[in-house]
Short mmCIF file of C-alpha atoms and ligand atoms in Angstrom, two decimals:
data_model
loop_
_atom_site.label_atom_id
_atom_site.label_comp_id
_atom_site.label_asym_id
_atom_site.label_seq_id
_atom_site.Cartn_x
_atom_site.Cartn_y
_atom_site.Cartn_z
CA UNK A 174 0.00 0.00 0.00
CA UNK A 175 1.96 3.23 -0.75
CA UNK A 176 -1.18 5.70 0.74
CA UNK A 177 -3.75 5.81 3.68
CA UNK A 178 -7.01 8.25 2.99
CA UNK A 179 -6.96 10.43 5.28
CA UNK A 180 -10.63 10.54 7.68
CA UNK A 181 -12.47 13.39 6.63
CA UNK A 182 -13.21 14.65 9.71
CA UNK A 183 -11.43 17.55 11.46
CA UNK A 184 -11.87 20.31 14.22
CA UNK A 185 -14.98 22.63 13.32
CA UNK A 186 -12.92 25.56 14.68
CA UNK A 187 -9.41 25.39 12.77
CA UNK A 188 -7.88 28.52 11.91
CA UNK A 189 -8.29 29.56 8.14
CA UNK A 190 -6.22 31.49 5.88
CA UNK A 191 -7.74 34.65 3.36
CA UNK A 192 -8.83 31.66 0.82
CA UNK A 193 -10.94 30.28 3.74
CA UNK A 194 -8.74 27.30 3.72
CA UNK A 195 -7.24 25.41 6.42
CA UNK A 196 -4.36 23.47 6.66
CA UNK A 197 -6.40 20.14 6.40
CA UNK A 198 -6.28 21.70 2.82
CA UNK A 199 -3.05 21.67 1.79
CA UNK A 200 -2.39 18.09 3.40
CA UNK A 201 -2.69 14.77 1.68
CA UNK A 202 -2.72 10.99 2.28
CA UNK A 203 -1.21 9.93 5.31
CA UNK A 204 2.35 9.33 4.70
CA UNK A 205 3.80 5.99 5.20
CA UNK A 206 7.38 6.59 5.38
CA UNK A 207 9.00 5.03 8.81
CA UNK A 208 8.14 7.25 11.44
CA UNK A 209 11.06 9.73 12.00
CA UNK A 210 11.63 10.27 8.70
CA UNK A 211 13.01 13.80 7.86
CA UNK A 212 11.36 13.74 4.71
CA UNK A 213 7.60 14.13 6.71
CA UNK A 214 9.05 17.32 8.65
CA UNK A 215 9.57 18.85 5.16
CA UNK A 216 6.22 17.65 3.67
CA UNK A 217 4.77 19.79 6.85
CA UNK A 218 6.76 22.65 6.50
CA UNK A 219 5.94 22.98 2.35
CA UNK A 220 1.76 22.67 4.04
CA UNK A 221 2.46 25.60 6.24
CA UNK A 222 4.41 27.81 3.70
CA UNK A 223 1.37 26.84 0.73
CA UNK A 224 -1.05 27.71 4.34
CA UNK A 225 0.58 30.60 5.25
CA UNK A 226 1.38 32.01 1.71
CA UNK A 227 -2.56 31.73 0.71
CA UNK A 228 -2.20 29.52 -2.25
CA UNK A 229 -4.72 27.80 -4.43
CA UNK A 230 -3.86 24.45 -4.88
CA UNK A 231 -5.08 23.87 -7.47
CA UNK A 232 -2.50 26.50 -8.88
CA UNK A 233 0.20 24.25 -8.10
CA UNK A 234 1.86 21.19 -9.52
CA UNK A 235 4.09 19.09 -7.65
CA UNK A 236 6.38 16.69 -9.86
CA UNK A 237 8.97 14.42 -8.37
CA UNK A 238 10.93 11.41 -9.42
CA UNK A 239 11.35 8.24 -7.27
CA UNK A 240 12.40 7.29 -3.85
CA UNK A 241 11.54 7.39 -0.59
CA UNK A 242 11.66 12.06 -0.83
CA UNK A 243 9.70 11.69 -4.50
CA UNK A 244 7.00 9.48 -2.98
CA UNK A 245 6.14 12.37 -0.10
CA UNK A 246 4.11 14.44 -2.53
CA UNK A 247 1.46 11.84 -2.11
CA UNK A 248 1.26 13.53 1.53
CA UNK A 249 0.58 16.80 1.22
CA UNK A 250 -1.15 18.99 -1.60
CA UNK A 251 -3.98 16.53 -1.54
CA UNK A 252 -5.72 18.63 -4.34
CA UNK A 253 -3.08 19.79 -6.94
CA UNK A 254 -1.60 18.88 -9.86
CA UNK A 255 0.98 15.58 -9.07
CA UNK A 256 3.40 13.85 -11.63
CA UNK A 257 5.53 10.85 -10.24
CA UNK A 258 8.19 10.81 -13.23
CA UNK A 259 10.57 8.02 -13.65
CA UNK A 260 13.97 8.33 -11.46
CA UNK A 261 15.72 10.87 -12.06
CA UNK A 262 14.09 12.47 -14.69
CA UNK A 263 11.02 14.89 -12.81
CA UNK A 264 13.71 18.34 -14.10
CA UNK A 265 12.64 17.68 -17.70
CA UNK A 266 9.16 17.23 -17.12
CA UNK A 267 8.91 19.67 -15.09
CA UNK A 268 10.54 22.01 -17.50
CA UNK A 269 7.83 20.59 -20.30
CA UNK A 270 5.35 21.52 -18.17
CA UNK A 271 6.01 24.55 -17.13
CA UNK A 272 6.99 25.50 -20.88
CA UNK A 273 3.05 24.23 -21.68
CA UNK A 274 1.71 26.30 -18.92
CA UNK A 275 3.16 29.25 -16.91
CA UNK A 276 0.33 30.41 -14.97
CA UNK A 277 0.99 26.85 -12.46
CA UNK A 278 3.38 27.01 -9.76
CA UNK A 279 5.88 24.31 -10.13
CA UNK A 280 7.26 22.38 -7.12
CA UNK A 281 10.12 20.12 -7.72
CA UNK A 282 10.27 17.39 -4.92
CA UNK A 283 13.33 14.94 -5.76
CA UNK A 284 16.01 12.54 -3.37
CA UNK A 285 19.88 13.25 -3.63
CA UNK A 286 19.84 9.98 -5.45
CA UNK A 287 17.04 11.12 -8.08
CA UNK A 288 18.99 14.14 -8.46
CA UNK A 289 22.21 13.85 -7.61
CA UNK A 290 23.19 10.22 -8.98
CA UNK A 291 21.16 9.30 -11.42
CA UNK A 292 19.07 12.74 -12.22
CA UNK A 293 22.66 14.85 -12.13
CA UNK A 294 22.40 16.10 -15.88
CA UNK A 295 18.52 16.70 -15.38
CA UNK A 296 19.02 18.93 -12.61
CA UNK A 297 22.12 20.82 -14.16
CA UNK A 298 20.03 21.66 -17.22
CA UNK A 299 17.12 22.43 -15.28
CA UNK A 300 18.35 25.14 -13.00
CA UNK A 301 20.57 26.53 -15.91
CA UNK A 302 17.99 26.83 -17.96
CA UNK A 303 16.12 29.18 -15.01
CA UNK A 304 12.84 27.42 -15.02
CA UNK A 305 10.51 28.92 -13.02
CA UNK A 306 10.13 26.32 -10.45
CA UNK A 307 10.97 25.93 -6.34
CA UNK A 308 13.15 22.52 -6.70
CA UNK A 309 14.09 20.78 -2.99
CA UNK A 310 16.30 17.87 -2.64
CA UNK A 311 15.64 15.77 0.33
CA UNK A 312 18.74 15.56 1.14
CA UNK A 313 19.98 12.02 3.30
CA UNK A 314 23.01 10.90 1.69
CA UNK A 315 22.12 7.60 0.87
CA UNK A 316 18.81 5.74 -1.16
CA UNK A 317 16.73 5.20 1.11
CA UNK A 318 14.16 3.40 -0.78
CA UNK A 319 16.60 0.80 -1.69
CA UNK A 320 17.82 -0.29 1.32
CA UNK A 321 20.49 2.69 2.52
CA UNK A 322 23.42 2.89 -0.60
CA UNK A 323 25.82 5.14 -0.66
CA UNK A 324 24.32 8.48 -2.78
CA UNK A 325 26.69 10.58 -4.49
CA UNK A 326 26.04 13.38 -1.53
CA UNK A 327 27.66 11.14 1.02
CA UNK A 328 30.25 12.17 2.70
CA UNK A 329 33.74 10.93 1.72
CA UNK A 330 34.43 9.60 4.92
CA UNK A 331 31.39 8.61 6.10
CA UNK A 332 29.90 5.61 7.60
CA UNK A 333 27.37 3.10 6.34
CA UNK A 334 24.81 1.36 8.94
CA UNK A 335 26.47 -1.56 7.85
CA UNK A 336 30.06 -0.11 8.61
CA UNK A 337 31.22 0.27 5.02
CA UNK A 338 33.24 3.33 4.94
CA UNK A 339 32.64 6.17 1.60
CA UNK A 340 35.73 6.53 -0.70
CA UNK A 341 34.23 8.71 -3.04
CA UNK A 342 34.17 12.78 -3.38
CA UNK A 343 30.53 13.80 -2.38
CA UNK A 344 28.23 16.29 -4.75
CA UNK A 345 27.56 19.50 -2.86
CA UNK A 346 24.10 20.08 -4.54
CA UNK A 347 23.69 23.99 -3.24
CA UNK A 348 27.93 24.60 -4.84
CA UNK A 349 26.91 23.17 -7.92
CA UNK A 350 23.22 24.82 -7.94
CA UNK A 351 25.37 28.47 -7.04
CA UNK A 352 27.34 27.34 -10.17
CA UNK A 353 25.04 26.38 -12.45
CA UNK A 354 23.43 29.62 -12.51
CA UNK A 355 20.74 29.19 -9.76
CA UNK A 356 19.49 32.65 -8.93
CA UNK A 357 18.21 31.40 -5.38
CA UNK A 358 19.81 29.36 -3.49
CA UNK A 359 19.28 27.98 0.32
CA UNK A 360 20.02 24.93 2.30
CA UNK A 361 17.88 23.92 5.56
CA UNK A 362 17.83 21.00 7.57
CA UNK A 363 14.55 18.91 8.21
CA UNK A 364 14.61 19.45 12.06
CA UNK A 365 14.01 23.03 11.61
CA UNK A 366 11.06 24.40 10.75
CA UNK A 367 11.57 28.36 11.69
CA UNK A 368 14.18 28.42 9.01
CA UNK A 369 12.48 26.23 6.19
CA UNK A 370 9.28 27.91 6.41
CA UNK A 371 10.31 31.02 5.45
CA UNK A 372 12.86 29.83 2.99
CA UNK A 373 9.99 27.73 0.95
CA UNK A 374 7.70 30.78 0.92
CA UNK A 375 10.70 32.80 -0.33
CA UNK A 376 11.40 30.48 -3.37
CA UNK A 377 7.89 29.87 -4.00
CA UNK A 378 7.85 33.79 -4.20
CA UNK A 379 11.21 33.91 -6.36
CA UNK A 380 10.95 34.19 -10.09
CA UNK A 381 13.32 31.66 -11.71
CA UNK A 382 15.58 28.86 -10.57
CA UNK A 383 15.55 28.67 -6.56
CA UNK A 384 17.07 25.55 -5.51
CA UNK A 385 16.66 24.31 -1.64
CA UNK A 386 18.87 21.32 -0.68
CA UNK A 387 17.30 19.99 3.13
CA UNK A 388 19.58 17.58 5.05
CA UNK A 389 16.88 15.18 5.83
CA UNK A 390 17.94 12.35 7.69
CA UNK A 391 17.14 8.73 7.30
CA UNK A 392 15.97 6.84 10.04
CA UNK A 393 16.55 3.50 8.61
CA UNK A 394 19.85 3.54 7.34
CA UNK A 395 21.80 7.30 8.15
CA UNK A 396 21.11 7.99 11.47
CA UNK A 397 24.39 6.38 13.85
CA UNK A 398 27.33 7.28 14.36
CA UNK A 399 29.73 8.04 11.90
CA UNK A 400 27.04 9.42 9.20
CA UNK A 401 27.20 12.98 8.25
CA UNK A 402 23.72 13.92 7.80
CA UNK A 403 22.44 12.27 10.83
CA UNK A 404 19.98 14.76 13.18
CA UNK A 405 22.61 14.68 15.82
CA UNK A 406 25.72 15.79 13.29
CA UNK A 407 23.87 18.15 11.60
CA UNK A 408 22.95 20.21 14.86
CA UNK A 409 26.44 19.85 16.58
CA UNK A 410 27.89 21.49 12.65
CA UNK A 411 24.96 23.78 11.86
CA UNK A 412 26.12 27.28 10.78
CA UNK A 413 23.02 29.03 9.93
CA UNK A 414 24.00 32.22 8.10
CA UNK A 415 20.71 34.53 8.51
CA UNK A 416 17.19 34.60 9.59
CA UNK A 417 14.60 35.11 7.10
CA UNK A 418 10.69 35.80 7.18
CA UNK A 419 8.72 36.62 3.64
CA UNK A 420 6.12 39.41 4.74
CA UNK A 421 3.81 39.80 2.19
CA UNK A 422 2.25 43.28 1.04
CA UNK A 423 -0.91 42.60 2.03
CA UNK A 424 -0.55 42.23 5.55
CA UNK A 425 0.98 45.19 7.82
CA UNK A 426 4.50 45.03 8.16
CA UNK A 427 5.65 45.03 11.77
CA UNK A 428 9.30 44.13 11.86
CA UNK A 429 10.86 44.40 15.03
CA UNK A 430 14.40 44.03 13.81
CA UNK A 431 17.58 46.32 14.85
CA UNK A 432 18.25 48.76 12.41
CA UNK A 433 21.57 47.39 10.38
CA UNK A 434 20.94 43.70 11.22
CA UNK A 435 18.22 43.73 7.87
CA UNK A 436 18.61 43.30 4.46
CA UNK A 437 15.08 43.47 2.22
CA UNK A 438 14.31 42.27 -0.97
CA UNK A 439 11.51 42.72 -2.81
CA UNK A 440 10.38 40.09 -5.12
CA UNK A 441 8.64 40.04 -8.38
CA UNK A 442 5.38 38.88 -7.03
CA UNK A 443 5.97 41.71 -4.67
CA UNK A 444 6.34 40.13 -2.11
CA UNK A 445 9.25 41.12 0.64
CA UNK A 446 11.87 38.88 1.27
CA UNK A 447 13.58 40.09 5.30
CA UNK A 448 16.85 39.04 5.99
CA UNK A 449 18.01 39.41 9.52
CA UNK A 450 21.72 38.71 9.26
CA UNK A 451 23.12 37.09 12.10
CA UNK A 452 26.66 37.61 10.35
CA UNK A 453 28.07 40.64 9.10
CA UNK A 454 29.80 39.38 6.98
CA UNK A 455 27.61 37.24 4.65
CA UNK A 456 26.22 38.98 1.64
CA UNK A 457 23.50 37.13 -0.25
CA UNK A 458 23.37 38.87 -2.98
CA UNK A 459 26.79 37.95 -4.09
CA UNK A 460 27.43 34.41 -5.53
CA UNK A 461 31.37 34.77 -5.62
CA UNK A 462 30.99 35.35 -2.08
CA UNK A 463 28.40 32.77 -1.58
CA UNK A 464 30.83 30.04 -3.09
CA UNK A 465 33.77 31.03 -1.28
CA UNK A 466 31.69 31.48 2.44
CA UNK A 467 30.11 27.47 1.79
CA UNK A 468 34.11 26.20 1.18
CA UNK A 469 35.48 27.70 3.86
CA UNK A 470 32.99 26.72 6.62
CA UNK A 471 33.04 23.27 4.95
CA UNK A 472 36.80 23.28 5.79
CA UNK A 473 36.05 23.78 9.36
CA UNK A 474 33.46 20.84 8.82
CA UNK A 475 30.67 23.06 9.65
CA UNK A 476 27.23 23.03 7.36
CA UNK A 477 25.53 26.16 5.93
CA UNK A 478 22.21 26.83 6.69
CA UNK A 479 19.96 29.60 5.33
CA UNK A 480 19.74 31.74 2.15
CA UNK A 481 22.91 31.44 0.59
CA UNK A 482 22.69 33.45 -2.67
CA UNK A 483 19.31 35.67 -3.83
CA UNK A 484 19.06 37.44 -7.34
CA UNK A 485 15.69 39.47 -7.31
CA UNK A 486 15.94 40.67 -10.87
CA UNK A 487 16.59 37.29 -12.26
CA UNK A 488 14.88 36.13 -14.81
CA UNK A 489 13.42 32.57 -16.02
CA UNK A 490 13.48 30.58 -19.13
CA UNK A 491 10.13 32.03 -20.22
CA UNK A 492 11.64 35.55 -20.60
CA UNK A 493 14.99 33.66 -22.44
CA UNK A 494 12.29 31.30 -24.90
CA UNK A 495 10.07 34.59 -25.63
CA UNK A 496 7.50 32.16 -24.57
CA UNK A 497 3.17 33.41 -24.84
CA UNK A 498 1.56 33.95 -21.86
CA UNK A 499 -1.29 32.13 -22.43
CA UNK A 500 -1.37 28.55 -21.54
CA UNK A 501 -1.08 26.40 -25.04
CA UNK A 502 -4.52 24.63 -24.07
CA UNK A 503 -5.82 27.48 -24.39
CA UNK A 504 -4.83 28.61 -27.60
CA UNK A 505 -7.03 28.59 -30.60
CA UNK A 506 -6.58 27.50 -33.76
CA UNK A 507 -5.68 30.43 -35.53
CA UNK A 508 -2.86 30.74 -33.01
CA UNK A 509 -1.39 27.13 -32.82
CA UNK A 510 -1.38 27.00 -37.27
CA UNK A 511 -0.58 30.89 -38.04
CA UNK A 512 -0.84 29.06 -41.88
CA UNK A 513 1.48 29.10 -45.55
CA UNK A 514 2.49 32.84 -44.80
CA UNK A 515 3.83 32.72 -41.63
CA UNK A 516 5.66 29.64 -42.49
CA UNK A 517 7.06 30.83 -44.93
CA UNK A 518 8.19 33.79 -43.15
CA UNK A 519 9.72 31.37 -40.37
CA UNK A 520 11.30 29.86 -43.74
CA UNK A 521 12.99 32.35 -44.90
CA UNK A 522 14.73 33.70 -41.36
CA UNK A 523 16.49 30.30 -41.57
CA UNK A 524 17.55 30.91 -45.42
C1 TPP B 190 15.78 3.79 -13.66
C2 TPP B 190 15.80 3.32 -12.24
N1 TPP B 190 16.98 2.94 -11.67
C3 TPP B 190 17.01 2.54 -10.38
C4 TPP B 190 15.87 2.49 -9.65
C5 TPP B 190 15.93 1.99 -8.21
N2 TPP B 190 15.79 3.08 -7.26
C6 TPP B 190 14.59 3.44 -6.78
S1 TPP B 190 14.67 4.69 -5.68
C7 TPP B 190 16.35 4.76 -5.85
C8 TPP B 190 17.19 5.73 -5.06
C9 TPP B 190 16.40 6.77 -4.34
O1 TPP B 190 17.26 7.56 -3.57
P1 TPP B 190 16.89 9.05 -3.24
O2 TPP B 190 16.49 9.78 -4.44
O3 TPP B 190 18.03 9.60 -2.45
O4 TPP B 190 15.58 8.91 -2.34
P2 TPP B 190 15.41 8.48 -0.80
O5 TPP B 190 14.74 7.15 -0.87
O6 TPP B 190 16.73 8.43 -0.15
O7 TPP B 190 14.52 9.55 -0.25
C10 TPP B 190 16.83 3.82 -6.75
C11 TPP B 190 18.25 3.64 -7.11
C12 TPP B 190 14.66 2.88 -10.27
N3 TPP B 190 13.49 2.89 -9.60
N4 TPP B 190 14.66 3.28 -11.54
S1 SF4 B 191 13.97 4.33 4.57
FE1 SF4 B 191 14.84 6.29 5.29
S2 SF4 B 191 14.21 7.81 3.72
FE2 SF4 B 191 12.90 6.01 3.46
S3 SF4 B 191 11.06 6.43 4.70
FE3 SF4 B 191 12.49 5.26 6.00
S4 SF4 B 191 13.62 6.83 7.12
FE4 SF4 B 191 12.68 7.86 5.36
MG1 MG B 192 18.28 9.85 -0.47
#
């Protein structure tokens, strides 16, 4: 059985959002991944940002590939769009889809072995491309569907529940996302909730390519000792590098932070990204910087948390393609065959 219906019944009194929805809205099927499982804490935190952010879900599509991370939309969004692609291969479809019909939100759920093994050259194109999408990794360093192999985000070092030690140079998804061209990029860990809130609304807000990798660990098979994305040696190594909260315009704006600890960004959607910076230092707008910050902390063995890198003005592949607005279902058929004279125009441009 991979789903349980959830009972239809639920608290008369529980709290709604403008839409009138509540957050028995956004959920799903009850999930029936083993209980721990980081991947659940994330499905709850992507409710309470769709919740919190007012959505209509039936505005948004959630694609994923396979594993134990790409069965979890099953769990929440109960009433959007859903595509379970073949491993490794939900960044093309998603980018199809997308191409077919911009006025969706697109949420790319994948595992670091659907994206970073076997799914590496769909992601790279994907974010490169700048589809307009919000794409989060699930990040536990091994397959967990398949009974706990190495992934090619594993540690080189690290330990197997079976005691078999990693040889192998591991894939840092959010350096190669900041490389590829990503224009937002952040990386959260499963076990906290005030800092992936905030960052999901913020890339579901972003316009283009925002990549989120989670460290999600798995119960099963990378939780002990020796493993480097277990719950325990993520919080002893967290570095979180800011705070953020997405306000949007509609409500009133009561930020209580110092004046010089806040950096705001205002997104295309309008929307107002906060960034209370608990470090100086760290600029997010700059993705030299951003590269350079995530290396040297990962010297010291420490993981970076928060939003990492932020272009507001970026772009998407819609504005690169020239695509139309409308959706192509909803073309007619004097748009969709223009007929001989605007082939032949089309002709002769290639001449
Ligand atoms: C083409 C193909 N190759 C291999 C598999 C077997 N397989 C299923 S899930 C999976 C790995 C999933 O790992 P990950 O994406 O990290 O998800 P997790 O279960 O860890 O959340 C593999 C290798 C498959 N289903 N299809
Ligand atoms: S095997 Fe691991 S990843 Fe899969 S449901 Fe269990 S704890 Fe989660
Ligand atoms: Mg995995």
């Amino acid at each position: 059985m991979t789903f349980i219906a959830k009972p239809k019944l639920h608290h008369p009194n529980l709290p709604t959002n403008r839409l009138g929805f509540t957050h028995r809205d956004y959920e799903g099927s009850v999930s029936t991944l083993c209980a721990g499982c980081g991947h659940d804490s994330i499905s709850a935190a992507i409710i309470q940002a769709c919740f919190e952010l007012d959505l209509e879900p039936h505005r948004i599509a959630k694609l994923s590939g396979i594993g134990c991370s790409s069965k979890t939309p099953t769990y929440f969004l109960g009433a959007s769009h859903g595509f379970n692609t073949v491993h490794g291969r939900m960044p093309s479809v998603l980018t199809g889809a997308s191409l077919a019909n911009r006025e969706l939100i697109y949420l790319g759920v994948s595992g670091d072995g659907d994206s970073a093994s076997i799914g590496l050259g769909q992601y790279a194109h994907a974010i490169r491309r700048g589809v307009n999408m919000v794409y989060i990794v699930e990040n536990n360093g091994v397959y967990g569907l398949t009974k706990g192999q190495f992934s090619a985000t594993a540690d080189r070092g690290s330990k197997s529940k079976k005691g078999a030690i990693n040889h192998d140079t591991p894939i840092d998804m959010v350096g190669l996302a900041l490389l590829l061209g990503a224009t937002f990029v952040g990386r959260s860990f499963s076990g906290d909730k005030d800092q992936l809130v905030p960052l999901i609304k913020a890339g579901l807000a972003h316009k283009g390519a925002a990549f989120i990798d989670c460290i999600s660990p798995c119960v099963q098979f990378n939780n002990h000792n020796g493993s480097t994305k277990s719950f325990d040696y993520v919080r002893e190594h967290n570095e979180a590098v800011n705070r953020l909260d997405v306000i949007s315009p509609r409500d009133e704006i009561t930020v209580d932070y110092a004046p010089g600890q806040t950096v705001k960004v205002q997104q295309h959607d309008g929307s107002v990204l906060s960034l209370h910076k608990l470090n100086d230092l760290y600029n997010p707008s700059s993705r030299a910087q951003a590269l350079g910050y995530l290396q040297a902390r990962q010297a010291r063995g420490q993981v970076v948390t928060g939003l990492l890198y932020v272009d507001p003005n970026a772009g998407d592949l819609h504005d690169a393609v020239g695509s139309v607005d409308t959706p192509l279902n909803q073309l007619g058929e004097a748009e969709l065959v223009p007929g001989q004279a605007a082939l032949e125009r089309i002709n002769a441009g290639l001449r």
